[in-house]
Coordinates of C-alpha atoms in Angstrom, one line a residue:
M1 CA 11.3 179.5 183.5
A2 CA 11.4 179.7 187.3
E3 CA 8.7 181.7 187.8
G4 CA 5.3 180.1 188.0
V5 CA 6.7 176.7 188.8
Q6 CA 4.9 174.6 191.3
N7 CA 6.0 171.1 192.1
G8 CA 7.4 170.8 188.5
L9 CA 4.6 172.3 187.0
V10 CA 4.3 175.4 184.9
R11 CA 1.3 177.5 183.9
A12 CA 0.2 176.8 180.3
V13 CA -0.2 180.9 179.8
Q14 CA 3.7 180.9 180.9
V15 CA 4.5 178.0 178.2
A16 CA 2.7 180.0 175.4
R17 CA 4.6 182.9 176.4
E18 CA 7.9 181.6 176.4
T19 CA 7.9 179.0 173.9
A20 CA 8.5 179.5 170.2
V21 CA 5.5 179.0 167.9
R22 CA 6.1 177.5 164.6
H23 CA 4.2 177.6 161.3
A24 CA 3.5 174.6 159.3
P25 CA 3.4 175.3 155.6
N26 CA -0.4 174.9 155.8
G27 CA -0.4 177.7 158.3
I28 CA -1.4 175.9 161.4
A29 CA 0.5 177.4 164.6
Y30 CA 2.1 174.6 166.8
A31 CA 4.8 174.3 169.6
A32 CA 6.4 171.6 171.3
F33 CA 7.7 172.0 174.9
G34 CA 9.1 169.4 177.5
D35 CA 10.1 165.9 177.4
N36 CA 7.2 165.2 175.0
S37 CA 8.7 162.1 173.0
L38 CA 8.0 163.7 169.7
E39 CA 10.9 164.3 166.9
G40 CA 10.5 167.6 165.2
P41 CA 9.9 166.2 161.5
D42 CA 7.4 163.7 162.7
L43 CA 5.4 166.3 164.4
E44 CA 5.7 168.7 161.4
R45 CA 4.4 165.9 159.1
L46 CA 1.6 165.1 161.6
V47 CA 0.4 169.0 161.7
Q48 CA 1.0 169.3 158.0
A49 CA -1.5 166.6 157.3
V50 CA -4.2 169.0 157.6
P51 CA -5.3 170.2 154.1
A52 CA -4.8 173.9 153.4
A53 CA -8.7 174.5 153.2
V54 CA -9.2 173.1 156.6
A55 CA -6.2 174.7 158.1
S56 CA -7.4 178.1 157.0
A57 CA -10.4 178.2 159.5
L58 CA -7.7 177.7 162.4
A59 CA -6.2 181.1 162.2
R60 CA -7.0 181.6 166.1
K61 CA -5.9 178.4 167.4
A62 CA -2.2 177.3 168.4
Y63 CA -1.4 173.8 169.2
Y64 CA 1.0 173.2 172.2
F65 CA 2.2 169.4 172.2
V66 CA 3.3 169.1 175.7
P67 CA 4.2 166.1 177.9
L68 CA 1.1 166.6 180.2
A69 CA -1.6 169.2 180.5
L70 CA -3.7 169.2 183.7
S71 CA -6.3 171.4 185.7
E72 CA -4.7 173.7 188.9
G73 CA -7.7 172.4 190.6
R74 CA -8.4 175.6 192.2
A75 CA -10.6 178.4 191.7
G76 CA -10.4 179.6 188.1
D77 CA -9.5 176.2 187.1
A78 CA -6.2 177.2 185.4
T79 CA -4.2 174.9 183.3
L80 CA -0.7 173.7 184.2
V81 CA 1.8 171.7 182.3
A82 CA 4.2 169.3 183.1
A83 CA 7.6 169.5 181.7
A84 CA 8.2 165.6 182.0
Y85 CA 5.8 162.7 182.6
T86 CA 5.5 161.0 186.0
T87 CA 2.8 158.3 187.2
E88 CA 1.4 160.8 189.9
L89 CA 0.9 163.7 187.4
G90 CA -0.3 161.4 184.6
D91 CA -3.2 160.1 186.9
R92 CA -4.3 163.9 187.0
A93 CA -3.6 165.0 183.5
T94 CA -6.3 164.9 180.7
C95 CA -5.9 164.1 176.9
H96 CA -6.0 168.2 176.1
R97 CA -7.0 171.5 177.7
N98 CA -8.2 174.6 176.1
V99 CA -6.5 177.8 177.3
T100 CA -7.7 181.4 176.2
L101 CA -4.3 183.4 175.3
D102 CA -3.7 186.9 174.4
N103 CA -4.0 186.5 171.0
A104 CA -5.2 182.8 170.2
E105 CA -6.7 179.9 171.7
G106 CA -4.3 177.5 173.0
V107 CA -4.7 174.0 172.9
F108 CA -2.5 171.9 175.3
I109 CA -2.2 168.1 174.0
S110 CA -1.0 165.6 176.7
T111 CA 1.4 163.7 174.4
R112 CA 2.8 161.3 177.2
L113 CA -0.7 160.7 178.2
L114 CA -1.7 159.6 174.8
G115 CA 0.9 156.6 174.6
D116 CA 1.4 155.8 171.0
R117 CA 1.4 157.7 167.5
F118 CA -2.3 156.4 166.7
A119 CA -3.8 158.4 169.7
L120 CA -1.7 161.1 169.8
A121 CA -2.6 161.9 166.1
F122 CA -6.3 161.1 166.4
E123 CA -6.6 163.6 169.6
F124 CA -5.0 166.2 167.4
F125 CA -7.2 165.5 164.5
I126 CA -10.7 165.3 166.7
N127 CA -9.6 168.7 168.0
V128 CA -8.9 169.9 164.6
G129 CA -12.4 168.7 163.3
H130 CA -14.6 170.2 166.0
A131 CA -12.7 173.5 165.6
F132 CA -13.3 173.6 162.0
V133 CA -17.0 172.8 162.4
D134 CA -17.0 175.6 165.1
V135 CA -16.0 178.1 162.3
A136 CA -17.2 176.7 158.8
G137 CA -20.4 174.3 159.9
V138 CA -21.4 171.4 157.9
P139 CA -21.5 171.3 154.3
E140 CA -25.0 170.8 152.6
A141 CA -23.9 167.7 150.7
F142 CA -22.6 166.0 154.0
Q143 CA -25.7 167.1 155.8
Q144 CA -27.7 165.1 152.8
L145 CA -25.4 162.0 152.8
A146 CA -25.1 161.5 156.4
W147 CA -28.8 162.2 157.2
G148 CA -29.6 159.9 154.4
Q149 CA -27.7 157.1 156.1
A150 CA -29.5 157.6 159.3
V151 CA -32.8 157.7 157.9
A152 CA -32.1 154.3 156.2
D153 CA -30.9 152.9 159.3
V154 CA -27.3 152.4 158.2
R155 CA -25.5 150.4 160.7
G156 CA -23.3 152.3 163.6
E157 CA -21.8 155.7 164.0
T158 CA -18.4 157.1 164.2
S159 CA -18.4 158.4 167.8
Q160 CA -20.4 158.2 171.1
D161 CA -22.0 161.8 170.4
A162 CA -22.6 160.9 167.2
W163 CA -24.5 157.7 167.9
E164 CA -26.6 159.3 170.6
S165 CA -27.5 162.2 169.1
R166 CA -28.5 160.3 165.5
N167 CA -30.9 158.3 168.0
L168 CA -32.5 161.0 169.6
S169 CA -33.2 162.7 166.3
L170 CA -35.0 160.1 164.4
P171 CA -38.6 159.2 164.9
D172 CA -39.6 156.3 166.8
R173 CA -43.3 155.1 166.1
T174 CA -43.1 152.5 168.6
E175 CA -42.9 155.4 171.1
S176 CA -45.3 157.7 169.3
K177 CA -42.3 160.0 168.3
T178 CA -43.2 160.6 164.6
T179 CA -41.3 164.2 164.1
V180 CA -37.7 164.7 163.9
D181 CA -35.8 166.2 166.6
E182 CA -34.1 169.0 165.0
R183 CA -31.7 170.0 167.8
A184 CA -30.7 166.6 168.1
K185 CA -30.3 166.4 164.1
T186 CA -28.1 169.4 164.0
S187 CA -25.7 167.9 166.8
F188 CA -25.6 164.4 165.1
L189 CA -24.5 166.3 161.6
E190 CA -21.8 168.5 163.4
S191 CA -20.7 165.4 165.3
A192 CA -20.6 163.1 162.4
F193 CA -18.7 165.8 160.3
S194 CA -16.1 166.5 162.7
D195 CA -15.6 162.7 163.0
A196 CA -15.1 162.3 159.1
I197 CA -12.7 165.1 159.3
A198 CA -10.7 163.5 161.9
I199 CA -10.9 160.3 160.6
Y200 CA -9.8 161.4 157.1
L201 CA -6.9 163.3 158.7
L202 CA -5.8 160.2 160.7
S203 CA -5.8 158.2 157.2
L204 CA -3.5 160.6 155.7
A205 CA -1.2 160.8 158.5
I206 CA -0.6 157.1 159.1
D207 CA -1.6 153.8 157.9
F208 CA -4.3 152.2 160.3
D209 CA -7.1 149.8 160.5
Y210 CA -10.7 151.0 160.8
A211 CA -11.6 148.6 163.4
E212 CA -8.7 150.5 165.7
L213 CA -11.5 152.8 166.1
R214 CA -13.9 150.7 167.7
E215 CA -15.4 150.9 171.2
R216 CA -17.7 149.2 173.6
E217 CA -20.4 151.8 173.9
Y218 CA -21.9 152.0 170.3
P219 CA -21.1 149.9 167.1
L220 CA -19.0 151.4 164.5
L221 CA -20.4 152.9 161.2
A222 CA -20.3 150.6 158.5
P223 CA -17.5 150.7 156.2
S224 CA -19.1 151.1 153.1
A225 CA -21.0 154.2 154.5
L226 CA -17.7 155.5 156.0
A227 CA -16.2 155.3 152.7
D228 CA -18.9 157.4 151.3
R229 CA -18.6 160.1 153.8
L230 CA -14.7 160.2 153.4
R231 CA -14.7 160.5 149.7
L232 CA -16.9 163.4 149.9
V233 CA -14.4 165.0 152.6
T234 CA -11.6 164.4 150.5
K235 CA -13.5 165.9 147.5
L236 CA -14.0 169.0 149.9
F237 CA -10.5 168.9 151.1
P238 CA -8.0 167.9 148.9
P239 CA -4.9 166.6 150.3
N240 CA -1.7 168.5 150.6
A241 CA 1.3 167.7 148.5
G242 CA 3.1 164.7 149.8
Y243 CA -0.2 162.8 151.2
E244 CA -2.1 160.6 149.7
F245 CA -5.8 159.5 150.6
A246 CA -6.8 155.6 150.0
I247 CA -9.4 153.3 151.1
R248 CA -8.3 149.6 151.0
Y249 CA -10.4 147.0 151.9
R250 CA -9.5 143.8 153.4
R251 CA -10.1 140.5 151.2
R252 CA -11.8 137.8 153.1
G253 CA -10.1 134.3 153.1

């Protein structure tokens, strides 16, 4: 792979051209490149966690798990891939880069930048959630549930985007805003649904504590409200064979 190498970097389109793409049993196309710190069976189990009903909407996507993906930083903003991690390149890399390929859209995920299995899995599943919503939209049942929670002023949300768009969408009589902002409402429902898909997939792939998703900028959605969203999502998209969805509450004391 000498062609296109610059200071240890390779163009993403070349990586896609020269790296064998595999298909998980659910149909998702994926590939691994370079010193990405991933074991083959672990990566396949991560990809296969996506239920077939969700995976079917991702036929135009191919996911590349690479050590680092970064912008070339010149006109055209081409994506480059590092075959191995270095501190210097890590400072320039991003969690993922989208690249238009000949027959698909490639999503290049920086495995060495994400640090641990939890962060890597969530980055992948967030990408899957957004891609699914772009293709399939938001089911009416989820719209009714999430909007009902917002109108009822249920505490918190599942991401900064969902939190901000939810607040923008709701009437605020103290500021003489008495109507719903429909554009912000649509943005909120799309964000909330893609978040719910990502958290659901994360729960299938690894055992984690909901508090691990906490961020400073917004309060997390109340656990009971999230549980209602996740139960609906698992009803819409049942787990593949070998995966189990479960919500476990920590007992006080």
